[in-house]
Short mmCIF file of C-alpha atoms in Angstrom, two decimals:
data_model
loop_
_atom_site.label_atom_id
_atom_site.label_comp_id
_atom_site.label_asym_id
_atom_site.label_seq_id
_atom_site.Cartn_x
_atom_site.Cartn_y
_atom_site.Cartn_z
CA MET V 669 0.00 0.00 0.00
CA LEU V 670 2.83 2.38 0.89
CA LEU V 671 4.81 1.42 -2.21
CA ARG V 672 1.86 2.14 -4.41
CA ALA V 673 1.10 5.50 -2.77
CA ALA V 674 4.75 6.54 -3.19
CA TRP V 675 4.67 5.53 -6.83
CA ARG V 676 1.57 7.61 -7.41
CA ARG V 677 3.16 10.65 -5.73
CA ALA V 678 6.24 10.31 -7.90
CA ILE V 679 4.10 10.15 -11.01
CA GLY V 680 2.03 13.09 -9.86
CA ALA V 681 5.17 15.24 -9.53
CA ALA V 682 5.73 15.03 -13.27
CA THR V 683 3.23 16.08 -15.90
CA PRO V 684 1.36 13.20 -17.54
CA ALA V 685 4.16 11.11 -19.04
CA PRO V 686 3.98 9.40 -22.41
CA ARG V 687 3.02 5.79 -22.01
CA PRO V 688 6.08 3.55 -21.82
CA GLY V 689 6.20 0.38 -23.84
CA PRO V 690 6.19 -0.80 -27.44
CA ALA V 691 5.76 1.53 -30.40
CA ALA V 692 2.36 0.06 -31.25
CA PRO V 693 -0.44 2.66 -31.41
CA THR V 694 -1.56 3.56 -27.91
CA ARG V 695 -5.17 3.49 -26.90
CA GLY V 696 -5.20 6.90 -25.24
CA LEU V 697 -4.58 5.60 -21.70
CA ARG V 698 -2.70 8.24 -19.77
CA LEU V 699 -0.85 8.16 -16.48
CA ARG V 700 -2.72 10.20 -13.92
CA VAL V 701 -2.64 10.63 -10.20
CA THR V 702 -5.83 9.37 -8.69
CA ASP V 703 -6.91 10.01 -5.17
CA HIS V 704 -8.76 6.82 -4.38
CA ALA V 705 -7.06 5.02 -1.51
CA PRO V 706 -5.50 1.68 -2.32
CA GLN V 707 -7.62 -0.88 -0.60
CA SER V 708 -5.62 -4.06 -0.37
CA PRO V 709 -2.29 -5.46 0.83
CA ALA V 710 0.66 -4.31 -1.31
CA PRO V 711 0.16 -5.66 -4.81
CA LEU V 712 2.82 -8.09 -6.04
CA ASN V 713 3.81 -5.93 -8.98
CA THR V 714 3.78 -2.17 -8.47
CA ALA V 715 4.98 -1.44 -11.99
CA THR V 716 1.46 -1.88 -13.35
CA ALA V 717 0.24 -0.55 -16.68
CA PRO V 718 -1.02 3.04 -16.80
CA GLU V 719 -4.58 3.44 -15.64
CA ALA V 720 -7.49 4.86 -17.55
CA GLU V 721 -8.35 8.44 -16.80
CA SER V 722 -10.67 7.66 -13.93
CA GLY V 723 -8.25 5.16 -12.34
CA LEU V 724 -10.47 2.26 -13.41
CA ARG V 725 -9.50 -0.48 -15.78
CA PRO V 726 -11.37 -1.03 -19.06
CA LEU V 727 -13.65 -4.01 -19.59
CA TYR V 728 -12.07 -6.82 -21.53
CA MET V 729 -13.93 -7.69 -24.72
CA ASP V 730 -11.00 -8.91 -26.84
CA VAL V 731 -10.96 -12.64 -26.12
CA GLN V 732 -9.87 -13.50 -29.67
CA ALA V 733 -6.55 -11.78 -28.95
CA THR V 734 -6.03 -13.63 -25.69
CA THR V 735 -8.00 -14.90 -22.70
CA PRO V 736 -7.55 -14.57 -18.94
CA MET V 737 -6.45 -17.77 -17.25
CA ASP V 738 -9.18 -19.78 -15.61
CA PRO V 739 -8.50 -20.04 -11.84
CA ARG V 740 -8.72 -23.82 -12.14
CA VAL V 741 -5.85 -23.73 -14.63
CA LEU V 742 -3.64 -21.61 -12.39
CA ASP V 743 -4.42 -23.94 -9.52
CA ALA V 744 -3.23 -26.93 -11.56
CA MET V 745 0.00 -25.16 -12.59
CA LEU V 746 1.11 -23.83 -9.21
CA PRO V 747 2.73 -26.95 -7.75
CA TYR V 748 4.93 -27.19 -10.86
CA LEU V 749 5.97 -23.58 -10.51
CA ILE V 750 6.87 -23.95 -6.85
CA ASN V 751 7.92 -27.36 -5.52
CA TYR V 752 7.60 -29.83 -8.37
CA TYR V 753 10.19 -28.25 -10.59
CA GLY V 754 11.85 -31.34 -12.02
CA ASN V 755 12.71 -31.71 -15.71
CA ALA V 756 10.20 -34.10 -17.24
CA HIS V 757 13.00 -35.85 -19.13
CA SER V 758 15.15 -36.64 -16.10
CA ARG V 759 14.89 -40.38 -15.81
CA THR V 760 16.76 -41.03 -12.59
CA HIS V 761 14.86 -39.39 -9.74
CA ALA V 762 11.42 -38.55 -8.36
CA TYR V 763 11.56 -34.94 -9.52
CA GLY V 764 11.77 -36.12 -13.11
CA TRP V 765 9.20 -38.90 -12.69
CA GLU V 766 6.55 -36.70 -11.15
CA SER V 767 7.13 -34.02 -13.78
CA GLU V 768 6.87 -36.61 -16.54
CA ALA V 769 3.67 -37.99 -15.04
CA ALA V 770 2.18 -34.49 -15.04
CA MET V 771 3.21 -33.98 -18.66
CA GLU V 772 1.61 -37.25 -19.75
CA ARG V 773 -1.55 -36.47 -17.83
CA ALA V 774 -1.73 -33.13 -19.64
CA ARG V 775 -1.17 -34.88 -22.96
CA GLN V 776 -4.13 -37.16 -22.23
CA GLN V 777 -6.31 -34.16 -21.36
CA VAL V 778 -5.51 -32.43 -24.66
CA ALA V 779 -6.06 -35.63 -26.65
CA SER V 780 -9.37 -36.31 -24.96
CA LEU V 781 -10.75 -32.92 -25.95
CA ILE V 782 -10.25 -33.55 -29.66
CA GLY V 783 -10.85 -37.30 -29.80
CA ALA V 784 -7.21 -38.16 -30.41
CA ASP V 785 -4.72 -40.63 -28.97
CA PRO V 786 -2.16 -39.08 -26.57
CA ARG V 787 0.66 -40.37 -28.79
CA GLU V 788 -0.61 -38.05 -31.49
CA ILE V 789 -0.08 -34.87 -29.43
CA VAL V 790 3.23 -32.98 -29.56
CA PHE V 791 3.67 -29.97 -27.30
CA THR V 792 4.91 -26.78 -28.91
CA SER V 793 5.28 -23.13 -27.98
CA GLY V 794 1.95 -22.23 -29.51
CA ALA V 795 -0.32 -22.53 -32.54
CA THR V 796 2.08 -20.53 -34.72
CA GLU V 797 4.86 -23.06 -34.20
CA SER V 798 2.37 -25.86 -34.80
CA ASN V 799 1.28 -24.25 -38.06
CA ASN V 800 4.88 -24.01 -39.20
CA ILE V 801 5.53 -27.67 -38.41
CA ALA V 802 2.42 -28.69 -40.32
CA ILE V 803 3.31 -26.66 -43.39
CA LYS V 804 6.94 -27.74 -43.41
CA ASP V 805 5.70 -31.27 -43.86
CA LEU V 806 4.43 -30.26 -47.26
CA GLU V 807 7.87 -29.23 -48.49
CA ALA V 808 9.44 -32.39 -47.12
CA ALA V 809 6.97 -34.81 -48.66
CA ILE V 810 6.07 -33.13 -51.90
CA GLN V 811 5.23 -35.50 -54.74
CA PRO V 812 3.11 -34.93 -57.82
CA ASP V 813 0.01 -36.23 -56.10
CA THR V 814 0.59 -34.93 -52.57
CA SER V 815 -0.55 -31.61 -51.30
CA LEU V 816 -1.91 -30.04 -48.14
CA VAL V 817 -5.08 -28.18 -47.39
CA SER V 818 -4.91 -25.81 -44.45
CA VAL V 819 -8.01 -24.10 -43.15
CA MET V 820 -8.83 -22.21 -39.97
CA THR V 821 -11.58 -23.95 -38.01
CA VAL V 822 -13.04 -20.74 -36.63
CA ASN V 823 -11.83 -17.44 -38.06
CA ASN V 824 -10.39 -15.12 -35.44
CA GLU V 825 -11.62 -11.89 -37.05
CA ILE V 826 -15.22 -12.58 -38.02
CA GLY V 827 -15.96 -15.82 -36.19
CA VAL V 828 -16.99 -17.81 -39.22
CA LYS V 829 -17.00 -21.61 -38.78
CA GLN V 830 -15.55 -23.44 -41.75
CA PRO V 831 -17.17 -26.70 -42.91
CA ILE V 832 -14.36 -28.80 -41.48
CA ALA V 833 -16.06 -32.18 -41.66
CA GLU V 834 -16.92 -31.67 -45.33
CA ILE V 835 -13.40 -30.50 -46.20
CA GLY V 836 -11.95 -33.44 -44.29
CA GLN V 837 -14.13 -35.82 -46.27
CA ILE V 838 -12.98 -34.37 -49.58
CA CYS V 839 -9.30 -34.39 -48.61
CA SER V 840 -9.46 -37.92 -47.38
CA SER V 841 -11.05 -39.16 -50.59
CA ARG V 842 -8.40 -37.38 -52.69
CA LYS V 843 -5.50 -38.51 -50.49
CA VAL V 844 -4.60 -34.95 -49.59
CA TYR V 845 -3.37 -33.95 -46.13
CA PHE V 846 -5.74 -31.79 -44.15
CA HIS V 847 -4.46 -29.35 -41.53
CA THR V 848 -6.59 -27.02 -39.50
CA ASP V 849 -5.61 -24.19 -37.17
CA ALA V 850 -8.11 -24.76 -34.40
CA ALA V 851 -6.76 -22.14 -32.00
CA GLN V 852 -10.08 -20.29 -31.74
CA ALA V 853 -12.21 -23.42 -31.90
CA VAL V 854 -10.70 -25.95 -29.49
CA GLY V 855 -12.79 -26.27 -26.36
CA LYS V 856 -15.48 -23.98 -27.75
CA ILE V 857 -17.12 -26.15 -30.38
CA PRO V 858 -17.04 -29.96 -30.46
CA LEU V 859 -14.13 -31.26 -32.51
CA ASP V 860 -13.27 -34.84 -33.28
CA VAL V 861 -10.24 -35.54 -35.46
CA SER V 862 -11.56 -38.93 -36.52
CA ASP V 863 -15.07 -37.82 -37.44
CA MET V 864 -13.76 -34.79 -39.27
CA LYS V 865 -10.87 -36.64 -40.91
CA ILE V 866 -8.30 -34.13 -39.72
CA ASP V 867 -4.64 -35.06 -40.20
CA LEU V 868 -2.97 -32.13 -38.46
CA MET V 869 -4.34 -29.65 -35.96
CA SER V 870 -2.83 -26.63 -34.22
CA ILE V 871 -3.83 -25.83 -30.65
CA SER V 872 -3.09 -22.68 -28.68
CA GLY V 873 -3.07 -22.46 -24.89
CA HIS V 874 -3.81 -18.79 -24.37
CA LYS V 875 -6.97 -18.80 -26.50
CA ILE V 876 -8.71 -21.28 -24.20
CA TYR V 877 -8.06 -19.73 -20.79
CA GLY V 878 -4.68 -21.37 -20.45
CA PRO V 879 -1.16 -19.92 -20.19
CA LYS V 880 0.68 -18.11 -22.95
CA GLY V 881 3.73 -19.68 -24.57
CA VAL V 882 2.34 -23.17 -25.01
CA GLY V 883 0.36 -25.05 -27.60
CA ALA V 884 0.25 -28.41 -29.27
CA ILE V 885 0.09 -30.02 -32.65
CA TYR V 886 -2.02 -33.06 -33.33
CA ILE V 887 -0.37 -35.40 -35.84
CA ARG V 888 -2.37 -38.37 -37.06
CA ARG V 889 -0.83 -41.83 -36.64
CA ARG V 890 -3.24 -43.90 -38.69
CA PRO V 891 -2.61 -43.39 -41.54
CA ARG V 892 0.77 -42.01 -40.54
CA VAL V 893 1.44 -38.35 -41.25
CA ARG V 894 5.13 -37.54 -41.37
CA VAL V 895 6.34 -34.16 -40.24
CA GLU V 896 9.80 -32.68 -40.17
CA ALA V 897 11.03 -31.14 -36.92
CA LEU V 898 11.50 -27.38 -36.92
CA GLN V 899 14.04 -27.46 -34.16
CA SER V 900 16.57 -30.18 -33.46
CA GLY V 901 18.31 -31.00 -30.20
CA GLY V 902 17.76 -33.62 -27.51
CA GLY V 903 15.07 -35.50 -29.40
CA GLN V 904 12.22 -34.80 -26.99
CA GLU V 905 8.59 -35.31 -28.08
CA ARG V 906 9.59 -38.31 -30.26
CA GLY V 907 12.12 -36.15 -32.08
CA MET V 908 9.37 -33.95 -33.46
CA ARG V 909 10.10 -31.04 -31.19
CA SER V 910 13.32 -30.94 -29.27
CA GLY V 911 13.65 -28.87 -26.14
CA THR V 912 12.66 -29.43 -22.52
CA VAL V 913 8.92 -29.61 -22.32
CA PRO V 914 7.84 -26.80 -19.98
CA THR V 915 5.92 -28.80 -17.40
CA PRO V 916 4.05 -25.92 -15.72
CA LEU V 917 2.86 -24.64 -19.11
CA VAL V 918 1.74 -27.98 -20.48
CA VAL V 919 -0.01 -28.78 -17.19
CA GLY V 920 -1.84 -25.49 -17.68
CA LEU V 921 -2.74 -26.40 -21.26
CA GLY V 922 -4.01 -29.80 -20.15
CA ALA V 923 -6.07 -28.30 -17.35
CA ALA V 924 -7.48 -25.69 -19.74
CA CYS V 925 -8.52 -28.47 -22.13
CA GLU V 926 -10.15 -30.50 -19.36
CA VAL V 927 -12.05 -27.50 -18.03
CA ALA V 928 -13.10 -26.61 -21.58
CA GLN V 929 -14.45 -30.09 -22.14
CA GLN V 930 -16.53 -29.87 -18.95
CA GLU V 931 -17.74 -26.33 -19.59
CA MET V 932 -18.24 -26.38 -23.34
CA GLU V 933 -22.00 -26.75 -23.35
CA TYR V 934 -22.62 -24.29 -20.53
CA ASP V 935 -20.26 -21.70 -22.04
CA HIS V 936 -21.69 -22.06 -25.53
CA LYS V 937 -25.24 -21.55 -24.32
CA ARG V 938 -24.31 -18.46 -22.30
CA ILE V 939 -22.10 -16.94 -24.96
CA SER V 940 -24.79 -17.44 -27.61
CA LYS V 941 -27.31 -15.61 -25.44
CA LEU V 942 -24.94 -12.73 -24.74
CA SER V 943 -23.95 -12.51 -28.41
CA GLU V 944 -27.59 -12.33 -29.45
CA ARG V 945 -28.17 -9.61 -26.85
CA LEU V 946 -25.22 -7.54 -28.06
CA ILE V 947 -26.12 -7.75 -31.73
CA GLN V 948 -29.84 -7.14 -31.25
CA ASN V 949 -29.39 -4.17 -28.95
CA ILE V 950 -26.87 -2.50 -31.21
CA MET V 951 -28.85 -3.06 -34.39
CA LYS V 952 -32.09 -1.99 -32.75
CA ASN V 953 -30.62 1.37 -31.80
CA LEU V 954 -28.31 2.14 -34.71
CA PRO V 955 -29.03 2.14 -38.43
CA ASP V 956 -26.46 1.11 -41.05
CA VAL V 957 -24.67 -1.56 -39.02
CA VAL V 958 -23.48 -4.66 -40.85
CA MET V 959 -22.40 -7.92 -39.26
CA ASN V 960 -19.46 -9.40 -41.15
CA GLY V 961 -19.41 -13.12 -41.78
CA ASP V 962 -22.01 -15.76 -42.51
CA PRO V 963 -24.62 -15.52 -39.72
CA GLU V 964 -25.54 -19.19 -40.00
CA HIS V 965 -22.08 -20.73 -39.72
CA HIS V 966 -20.83 -18.48 -37.02
CA TYR V 967 -19.20 -18.86 -33.64
CA PRO V 968 -21.19 -16.50 -31.36
CA GLY V 969 -18.26 -15.40 -29.24
CA CYS V 970 -16.69 -13.39 -32.07
CA VAL V 971 -18.89 -10.59 -33.36
CA ASN V 972 -17.49 -8.35 -36.08
CA LEU V 973 -19.62 -5.32 -36.90
CA SER V 974 -19.09 -2.54 -39.41
CA PHE V 975 -20.57 0.85 -38.56
CA ALA V 976 -21.08 2.80 -41.79
CA TYR V 977 -19.83 6.38 -41.90
CA VAL V 978 -17.71 5.92 -38.78
CA GLU V 979 -13.97 5.34 -38.87
CA GLY V 980 -13.05 2.18 -36.96
CA GLU V 981 -9.94 3.56 -35.24
CA SER V 982 -11.74 6.64 -33.98
CA LEU V 983 -14.54 4.50 -32.58
CA LEU V 984 -11.97 2.32 -30.83
CA MET V 985 -10.32 5.40 -29.32
CA ALA V 986 -13.70 6.69 -28.19
CA LEU V 987 -14.53 3.36 -26.55
CA LYS V 988 -11.55 3.68 -24.24
CA ASP V 989 -13.36 2.06 -21.34
CA VAL V 990 -13.73 -1.19 -23.26
CA ALA V 991 -10.80 -3.21 -24.57
CA LEU V 992 -11.68 -3.97 -28.18
CA SER V 993 -9.96 -4.40 -31.47
CA SER V 994 -10.77 -3.88 -35.11
CA GLY V 995 -9.25 -7.02 -36.49
CA SER V 996 -6.68 -9.58 -35.51
CA ALA V 997 -3.88 -8.66 -33.11
CA CYS V 998 -1.45 -10.14 -35.62
CA THR V 999 -2.21 -7.36 -38.08
CA SER V 1000 -3.15 -4.53 -35.73
CA ALA V 1001 0.05 -2.54 -36.27
CA SER V 1002 -0.63 -2.06 -39.97
CA LEU V 1003 -3.15 0.47 -41.19
CA GLU V 1004 -4.45 -1.68 -44.02
CA PRO V 1005 -8.01 -2.90 -43.68
CA SER V 1006 -8.40 -6.51 -42.69
CA TYR V 1007 -7.48 -9.06 -45.36
CA VAL V 1008 -10.36 -11.21 -44.15
CA LEU V 1009 -12.94 -8.50 -44.75
CA ARG V 1010 -11.44 -7.76 -48.12
CA ALA V 1011 -11.61 -11.45 -48.99
CA ILE V 1012 -15.33 -11.68 -48.21
CA GLY V 1013 -15.95 -8.72 -50.48
CA THR V 1014 -16.60 -6.00 -47.93
CA ASP V 1015 -16.50 -2.46 -49.31
CA GLU V 1016 -13.29 -0.54 -48.50
CA ASP V 1017 -15.10 2.01 -46.37
CA LEU V 1018 -17.01 -0.59 -44.39
CA ALA V 1019 -13.82 -2.58 -43.87
CA HIS V 1020 -12.26 0.48 -42.22
CA SER V 1021 -15.27 0.78 -39.90
CA SER V 1022 -15.21 -2.65 -38.38
CA ILE V 1023 -14.95 -3.51 -34.70
CA ARG V 1024 -14.56 -6.99 -33.23
CA PHE V 1025 -16.42 -7.77 -30.00
CA GLY V 1026 -15.20 -10.82 -28.11
CA ILE V 1027 -17.47 -12.63 -25.67
CA GLY V 1028 -15.97 -15.32 -23.48
CA ARG V 1029 -16.49 -17.54 -20.46
CA PHE V 1030 -16.13 -14.67 -17.99
CA THR V 1031 -18.09 -12.01 -19.87
CA THR V 1032 -21.09 -10.77 -17.90
CA GLU V 1033 -24.42 -9.36 -19.01
CA GLU V 1034 -23.46 -6.06 -17.37
CA GLU V 1035 -20.29 -5.87 -19.45
CA VAL V 1036 -22.24 -6.50 -22.64
CA ASP V 1037 -24.85 -3.86 -21.73
CA TYR V 1038 -22.18 -1.32 -20.84
CA THR V 1039 -20.35 -1.97 -24.11
CA VAL V 1040 -23.56 -1.67 -26.15
CA GLU V 1041 -24.51 1.58 -24.43
CA LYS V 1042 -21.10 3.18 -24.99
CA CYS V 1043 -20.96 1.94 -28.55
CA ILE V 1044 -24.36 3.39 -29.44
CA HIS V 1045 -23.50 6.69 -27.79
CA HIS V 1046 -20.17 7.10 -29.56
CA VAL V 1047 -21.35 5.94 -32.99
CA LYS V 1048 -24.16 8.49 -32.83
CA ARG V 1049 -21.74 11.19 -31.73
CA LEU V 1050 -19.20 10.40 -34.43
CA ARG V 1051 -21.86 10.26 -37.09
CA GLU V 1052 -23.14 13.71 -36.03
CA MET V 1053 -19.67 15.00 -36.78
CA SER V 1054 -19.40 13.27 -40.11
CA PRO V 1055 -20.08 15.23 -43.33
CA LEU V 1056 -20.60 11.92 -45.14
CA TRP V 1057 -23.39 11.04 -42.73
CA GLU V 1058 -24.93 14.47 -43.28
CA MET V 1059 -24.92 13.88 -47.02
CA VAL V 1060 -26.54 10.49 -46.60
CA GLN V 1061 -29.24 12.01 -44.39
CA ASP V 1062 -29.90 14.51 -47.18
CA GLY V 1063 -30.53 11.63 -49.53
CA ILE V 1064 -27.31 11.84 -51.55
CA ASP V 1065 -26.03 8.55 -52.91
CA LEU V 1066 -22.36 8.48 -51.96
CA LYS V 1067 -21.51 6.11 -54.77
CA SER V 1068 -22.61 8.69 -57.32
CA ILE V 1069 -20.21 11.34 -56.12
CA LYS V 1070 -17.26 12.19 -58.34
CA TRP V 1071 -14.51 13.11 -55.94
CA THR V 1072 -12.15 15.69 -57.44
CA GLN V 1073 -8.43 15.50 -57.07
CA HIS V 1074 -6.51 18.35 -55.47
CA MET P 622 -27.66 -41.23 4.78
CA ALA P 623 -29.28 -39.21 2.06
CA ALA P 624 -30.27 -36.52 4.54
CA SER P 625 -26.72 -36.03 5.80
CA SER P 626 -25.36 -35.82 2.22
CA HIS P 627 -28.02 -33.23 1.55
CA ALA P 628 -27.00 -31.23 4.60
CA GLN P 629 -23.36 -31.56 3.59
CA MET P 630 -24.19 -30.26 0.13
CA LEU P 631 -25.98 -27.23 1.53
CA ASP P 632 -23.05 -26.46 3.82
CA LEU P 633 -20.64 -26.77 0.92
CA TYR P 634 -22.83 -24.62 -1.28
CA ARG P 635 -22.96 -21.85 1.30
CA ALA P 636 -19.24 -22.09 1.99
CA ILE P 637 -18.28 -21.94 -1.69
CA LEU P 638 -20.64 -19.07 -2.39
CA ARG P 639 -19.43 -17.08 0.61
CA LEU P 640 -15.80 -17.65 -0.36
CA SER P 641 -16.31 -16.80 -4.03
CA LYS P 642 -17.55 -13.36 -3.12
CA HIS P 643 -14.06 -12.56 -1.80
CA PHE P 644 -12.47 -12.58 -5.26
CA SER P 645 -11.40 -9.03 -5.91
CA ALA P 646 -11.23 -9.54 -9.67
CA TYR P 647 -14.67 -8.76 -11.08
CA ASP P 648 -14.57 -11.43 -13.79
CA TYR P 649 -13.54 -14.26 -11.46
CA ARG P 650 -15.95 -13.20 -8.72
CA THR P 651 -18.99 -12.97 -10.98
CA TYR P 652 -18.09 -16.20 -12.79
CA ALA P 653 -17.60 -18.21 -9.58
CA VAL P 654 -20.88 -17.03 -8.02
CA ARG P 655 -22.84 -17.56 -11.23
CA ARG P 656 -21.31 -20.91 -12.09
CA ILE P 657 -21.84 -22.35 -8.63
CA ARG P 658 -25.45 -21.25 -8.45
CA ASP P 659 -26.15 -22.70 -11.90
CA ALA P 660 -24.33 -25.95 -11.11
CA PHE P 661 -26.27 -26.50 -7.91
CA ARG P 662 -29.52 -25.66 -9.63
CA GLU P 663 -28.71 -28.13 -12.40
CA ASN P 664 -27.98 -30.94 -9.95
CA LYS P 665 -30.83 -30.15 -7.59
CA ASN P 666 -32.77 -33.30 -8.39
CA VAL P 667 -30.00 -35.88 -8.45
CA LYS P 668 -31.14 -38.84 -6.37
CA ASP P 669 -28.48 -41.51 -6.97
CA PRO P 670 -26.38 -41.64 -3.75
CA VAL P 671 -23.21 -42.52 -5.67
CA LYS P 672 -23.63 -39.47 -7.90
CA ILE P 673 -24.37 -37.34 -4.87
CA GLN P 674 -21.21 -38.51 -3.14
CA ASN P 675 -19.19 -37.77 -6.27
CA LEU P 676 -20.66 -34.28 -6.41
CA VAL P 677 -19.87 -33.73 -2.73
CA ASN P 678 -16.25 -34.76 -3.33
CA LYS P 679 -15.97 -32.57 -6.39
CA ASN P 680 -17.37 -29.59 -4.50
CA LYS P 681 -14.96 -30.14 -1.63
CA ARG P 682 -12.08 -29.99 -4.12
CA ASP P 683 -13.57 -26.91 -5.77
CA LEU P 684 -13.87 -25.23 -2.38
CA GLU P 685 -10.15 -25.71 -1.79
CA ILE P 686 -9.29 -24.50 -5.30
CA ILE P 687 -11.37 -21.36 -4.76
CA ARG P 688 -9.83 -20.78 -1.36
CA GLY P 689 -6.33 -20.81 -2.85
CA GLN P 690 -7.27 -18.72 -5.85
CA VAL P 691 -9.03 -16.06 -3.79
CA HIS P 692 -5.91 -15.72 -1.68
CA ILE P 693 -3.68 -15.29 -4.75
CA ASP P 694 -6.16 -12.95 -6.34
CA GLN P 695 -6.10 -10.66 -3.33
CA LEU P 696 -2.30 -10.59 -3.37
CA SER P 697 -2.16 -9.48 -6.98
CA SER P 698 -5.13 -7.14 -7.01
CA THR P 699 -5.26 -4.13 -9.26
CA ASP P 700 -7.70 -1.30 -9.92
CA LYS P 701 -11.38 -2.03 -10.27
CA LEU P 702 -13.09 -2.24 -13.63
CA VAL P 703 -15.08 0.73 -14.91
CA ILE P 704 -18.26 -1.28 -14.46
CA VAL P 705 -17.80 -2.03 -10.80
CA ASN P 706 -19.85 0.89 -9.52
CA GLN P 707 -22.97 -0.66 -10.94
CA GLU P 708 -22.49 -3.98 -9.19
CA GLU P 709 -23.41 -5.15 -5.69
CA PRO P 710 -20.83 -4.02 -3.05
CA GLY P 711 -17.62 -6.00 -3.49
CA PRO P 712 -15.57 -7.60 -0.75
CA ARG P 713 -13.00 -4.86 -0.43
CA GLU P 714 -14.30 -2.64 2.31
CA PRO P 715 -11.29 -0.73 3.70
CA GLY P 716 -9.66 -2.32 6.68
CA THR P 717 -11.22 -5.74 6.33
CA SER P 718 -9.40 -7.13 3.31
CA HIS P 719 -6.12 -7.67 5.12
CA GLN P 720 -7.94 -9.60 7.82
CA GLN P 721 -9.64 -11.69 5.18
CA ALA P 722 -6.29 -12.44 3.58
CA VAL P 723 -4.91 -13.54 6.95
CA ASP P 724 -7.97 -15.72 7.58
CA HIS P 725 -7.16 -17.68 4.47
CA LEU P 726 -3.68 -18.65 5.61
#
């Protein structure tokens, strides 16, 4: 408590400082002295991120970027971060044996979620590494009649669900490998690698309420799919991914998968209801809002809306009390409109006006209502300021305008 | 036999609910309270004594998990969310939270 008060006084002595950190565009959060008394025992980490103007943190509605850890996952990981610190590959003592047992238990938990055999799961540092392993296989095994199809199960920008089972059927009949990046889908919609004829699947820990820095790749054994290792070394993970397996992280991934399996139905029902509420309330109160992506084959937790005549970035800045994004985190530093929206044929101007709302396991009705209220308020306000909107209200067809060059 | 399991369940339910309200993180607090209420409502009519015993055991484990997580949560607390003013009073009345943290040790 004293540490934190001293830190605030030091900050208050200077004028509002620029936000430290990466060069990525800031969201307008400024350092400010607040006068509300700290209420708890000294926080573990006093070098916290700058607070929002009122000293309160924004709501989190960006679950496609990353998710908070489920308390049950942290609980499972703790022993391996504190006392059970053995290397899972040490064969000669209890530290190694117990760590290995935990790793194999986690492997079983991941396999069980997707209907696979534990021997088909290789732990990696995340879905990106898994994707690279899967694609490298193509170069290694290329023959005139071999190729690879790689499709995202659930798109991370617009939430569209791809027809995985149908694609799997086609690939299997044509003897073509089928890989899917299931980072946004695992634990949220039912997946079975046998039913859907999936040969390779990428899994990410931090998208399913697990820790960051861990993932897995599913590699089918029957019929055998051969992959080439990206990194060589001690031959861990059957030679497919050398490097000490990080026991605490894989235990977290396993726990996240087990919790997801138990909670999938409950979460899906709740998230669908909240998603419906968000979309209906926004569309009821604002004209000219378009939902991007096929509404029928859609994962409800990822809602991507375009607000005509409003610039996406300015709406994001206005909604500073809600953590949102206008596309995938992977591409957020560039100013180009989303490649996904362009691919589905969205108009340039609508693509620039899109916002992605993420609804997850911990999202509450209050958070959705707050977000909707702020969104409606700011869209109306921004439209009032927009000359384009004024022209539309006057009945002018924007497409008929011949813009002159200066 | 059934009556004492039933009483045990009620005690567990009250204990878990009471404990869950001590999470200082809004998302964890609301999730725990909501999930527990919904889970107990869902299993209200389970009659099979074996199933009931399994549920009792599971809830005992969950109680311990929540106890540990609430303690950690209070150690690493941060500012409240913007929405918190609209919610029922949280557990962090000044002066009492340190005592609560000690109680959990």
